[in-house]
Short mmCIF file of C-alpha atoms in Angstrom, two decimals:
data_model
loop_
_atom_site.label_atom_id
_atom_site.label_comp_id
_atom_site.label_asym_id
_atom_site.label_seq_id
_atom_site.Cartn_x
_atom_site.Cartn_y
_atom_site.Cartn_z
CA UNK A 192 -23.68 -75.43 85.45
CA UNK A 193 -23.98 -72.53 83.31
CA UNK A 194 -24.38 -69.08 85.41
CA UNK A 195 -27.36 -66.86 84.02
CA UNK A 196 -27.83 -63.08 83.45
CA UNK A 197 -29.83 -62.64 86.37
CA UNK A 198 -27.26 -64.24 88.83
CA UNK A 199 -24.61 -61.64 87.42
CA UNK A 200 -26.42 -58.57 87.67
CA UNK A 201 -29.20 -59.02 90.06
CA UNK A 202 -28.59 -56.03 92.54
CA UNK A 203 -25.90 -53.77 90.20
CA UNK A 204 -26.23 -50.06 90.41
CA UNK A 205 -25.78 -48.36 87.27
CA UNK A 206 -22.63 -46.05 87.96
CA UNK A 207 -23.17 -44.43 84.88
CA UNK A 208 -24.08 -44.02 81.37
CA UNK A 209 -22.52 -43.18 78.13
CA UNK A 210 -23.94 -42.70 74.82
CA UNK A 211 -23.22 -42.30 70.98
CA UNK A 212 -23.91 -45.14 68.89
CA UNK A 213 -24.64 -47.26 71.47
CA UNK A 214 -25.61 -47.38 75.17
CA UNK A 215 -22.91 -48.27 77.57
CA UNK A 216 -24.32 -49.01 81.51
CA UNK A 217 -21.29 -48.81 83.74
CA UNK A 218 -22.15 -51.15 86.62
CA UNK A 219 -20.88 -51.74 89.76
CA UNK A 220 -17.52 -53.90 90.50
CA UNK A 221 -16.23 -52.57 86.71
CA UNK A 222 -18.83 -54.22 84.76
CA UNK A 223 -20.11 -53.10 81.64
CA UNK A 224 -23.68 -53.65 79.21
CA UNK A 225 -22.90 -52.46 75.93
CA UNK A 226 -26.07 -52.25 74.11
CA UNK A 227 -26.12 -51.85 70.33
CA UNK A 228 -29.21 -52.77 69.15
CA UNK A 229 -32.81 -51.26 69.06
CA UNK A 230 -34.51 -51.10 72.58
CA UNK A 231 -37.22 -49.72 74.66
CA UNK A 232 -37.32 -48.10 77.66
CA UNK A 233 -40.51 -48.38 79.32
CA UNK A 234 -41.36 -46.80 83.10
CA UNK A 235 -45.54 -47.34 83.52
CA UNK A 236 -47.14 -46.31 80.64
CA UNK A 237 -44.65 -44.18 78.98
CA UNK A 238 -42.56 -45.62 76.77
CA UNK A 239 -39.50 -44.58 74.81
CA UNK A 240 -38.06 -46.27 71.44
CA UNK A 241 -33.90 -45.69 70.83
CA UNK A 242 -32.22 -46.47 68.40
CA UNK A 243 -28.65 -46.38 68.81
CA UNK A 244 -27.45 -46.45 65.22
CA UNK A 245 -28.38 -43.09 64.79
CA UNK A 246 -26.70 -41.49 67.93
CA UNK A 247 -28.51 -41.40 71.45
CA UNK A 248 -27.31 -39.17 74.81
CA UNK A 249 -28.05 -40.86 77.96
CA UNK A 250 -30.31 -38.06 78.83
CA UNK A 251 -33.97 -37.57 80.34
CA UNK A 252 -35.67 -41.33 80.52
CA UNK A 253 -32.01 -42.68 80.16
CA UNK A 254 -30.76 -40.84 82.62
CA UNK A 255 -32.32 -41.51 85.01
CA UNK A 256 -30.75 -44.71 85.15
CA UNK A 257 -27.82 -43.55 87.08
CA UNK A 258 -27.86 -44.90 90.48
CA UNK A 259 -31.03 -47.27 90.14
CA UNK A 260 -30.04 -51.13 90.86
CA UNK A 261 -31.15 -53.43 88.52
CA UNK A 262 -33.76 -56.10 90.16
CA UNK A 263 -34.43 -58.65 87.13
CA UNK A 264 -32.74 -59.71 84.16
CA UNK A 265 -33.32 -62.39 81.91
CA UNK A 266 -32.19 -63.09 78.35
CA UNK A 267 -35.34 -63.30 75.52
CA UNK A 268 -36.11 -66.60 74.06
CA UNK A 269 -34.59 -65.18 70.70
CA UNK A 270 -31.19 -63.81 72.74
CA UNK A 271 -32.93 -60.14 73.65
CA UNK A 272 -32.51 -58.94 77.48
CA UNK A 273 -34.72 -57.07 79.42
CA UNK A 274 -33.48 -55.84 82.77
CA UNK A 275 -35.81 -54.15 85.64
CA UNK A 276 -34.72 -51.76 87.80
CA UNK A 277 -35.62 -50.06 91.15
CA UNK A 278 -36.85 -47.16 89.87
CA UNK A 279 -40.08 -48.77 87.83
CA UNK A 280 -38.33 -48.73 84.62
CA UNK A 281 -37.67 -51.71 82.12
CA UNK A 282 -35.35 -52.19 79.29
CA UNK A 283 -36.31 -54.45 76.94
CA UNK A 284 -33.66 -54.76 73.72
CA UNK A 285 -34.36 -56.46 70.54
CA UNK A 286 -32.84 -59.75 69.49
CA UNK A 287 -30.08 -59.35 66.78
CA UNK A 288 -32.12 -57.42 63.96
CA UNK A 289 -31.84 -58.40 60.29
CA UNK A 290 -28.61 -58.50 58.13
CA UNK A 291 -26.44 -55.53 58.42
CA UNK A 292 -27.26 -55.07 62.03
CA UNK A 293 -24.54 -55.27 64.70
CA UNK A 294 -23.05 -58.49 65.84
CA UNK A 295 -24.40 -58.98 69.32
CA UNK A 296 -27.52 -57.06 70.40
CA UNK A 297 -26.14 -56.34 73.86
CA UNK A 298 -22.61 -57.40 75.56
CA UNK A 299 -21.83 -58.02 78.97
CA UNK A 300 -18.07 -57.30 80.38
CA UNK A 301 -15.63 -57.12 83.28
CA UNK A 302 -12.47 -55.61 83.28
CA UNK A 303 -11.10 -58.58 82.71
CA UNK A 304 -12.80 -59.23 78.96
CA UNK A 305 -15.88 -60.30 77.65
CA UNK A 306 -18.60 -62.55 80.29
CA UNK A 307 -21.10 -62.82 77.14
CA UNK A 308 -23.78 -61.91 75.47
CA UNK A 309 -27.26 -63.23 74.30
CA UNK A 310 -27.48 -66.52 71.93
CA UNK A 311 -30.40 -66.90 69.76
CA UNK A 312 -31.67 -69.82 71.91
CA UNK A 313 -32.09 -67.44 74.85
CA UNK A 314 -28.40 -68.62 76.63
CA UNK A 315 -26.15 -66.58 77.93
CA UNK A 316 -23.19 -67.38 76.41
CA UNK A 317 -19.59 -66.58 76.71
#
C-alpha cells in the first residue's frame, strides 16, 4: 500500500526555514519540503502570493512558520500540496506551472534521499 503525504508529515514541527529561490521547511526527524513553485500562504482572510523564482526570505507571514506543527496535508488532484498548520495558516502550492517552470512543484526528503514529490494524478510518488 502506498503511504500518503498526510501519514508522513501529520504532526511535524517546522524547525526552520530557509529562503532564496525557493522555500526550504526543515522538519522534524531531518526531513525536508523544498518548495519551488508558486504558492500561497493564507492565515484567515489575509493572504500572501510568493513566488520563489524571483527570491523570497522566510520572513513576516513565512516566518512565522517556525515552530508551528503541521495538522493536514494532502497532495492536489493536479500534484499541488497544501499543508495546515497549528497556527491557522495554510499553504497551498501550485501544480507544476507551464513549460520552463521547475521540475517538481514541491519535494519531500530525509536524510537519507528523496521520499517524493507530487504526480500530476494527485499521488505521492517516489
Amino acid at each position: 500500500m502506498a503511504r500518503s503525504i498526510d501519514s508522513e508529515l501529520d504532526g511535524r514541527a517546522v524547525r526552520s526555514l530557509g529562503g532564496g529561490n525557493r522555500l526550504v521547511l526543515h522538519l522534524d526527524d531531518g526531513l525536508l519540503l523544498t518548495i519551488e513553485n508558486d504558492f500561497r500562504l493564507r492565515h484567515g482572510t489575509e493572504v500572501e502570493h510568493f513566488y520563489p523564482a524571483l527570491g523570497l526570505s522566510p520572513t513576516g507571514a513565512l516566518g512565522r512558520l517556525a515552530d508551528a506543527a503541521i495538522t493536514a496535508a494532502v497532495v492536489t488532484p493536479a500534484g499541488g500540496l497544501q499543508l495546515a498548520f497549528d497556527t491557522g495558516h495554510v499553504l497551498a502550492v501550485a501544480p507544476d506551472p507551464a513549460p520552463g517552470g521547475p521540475a517538481h512543484p514541491w519535494q519531500l526528503s530525509s536524510p537519507t534521499g528523496l521520499l517524493g514529490t507530487g504526480g500530476p494524478d494527485g499521488s505521492f510518488a517516489s
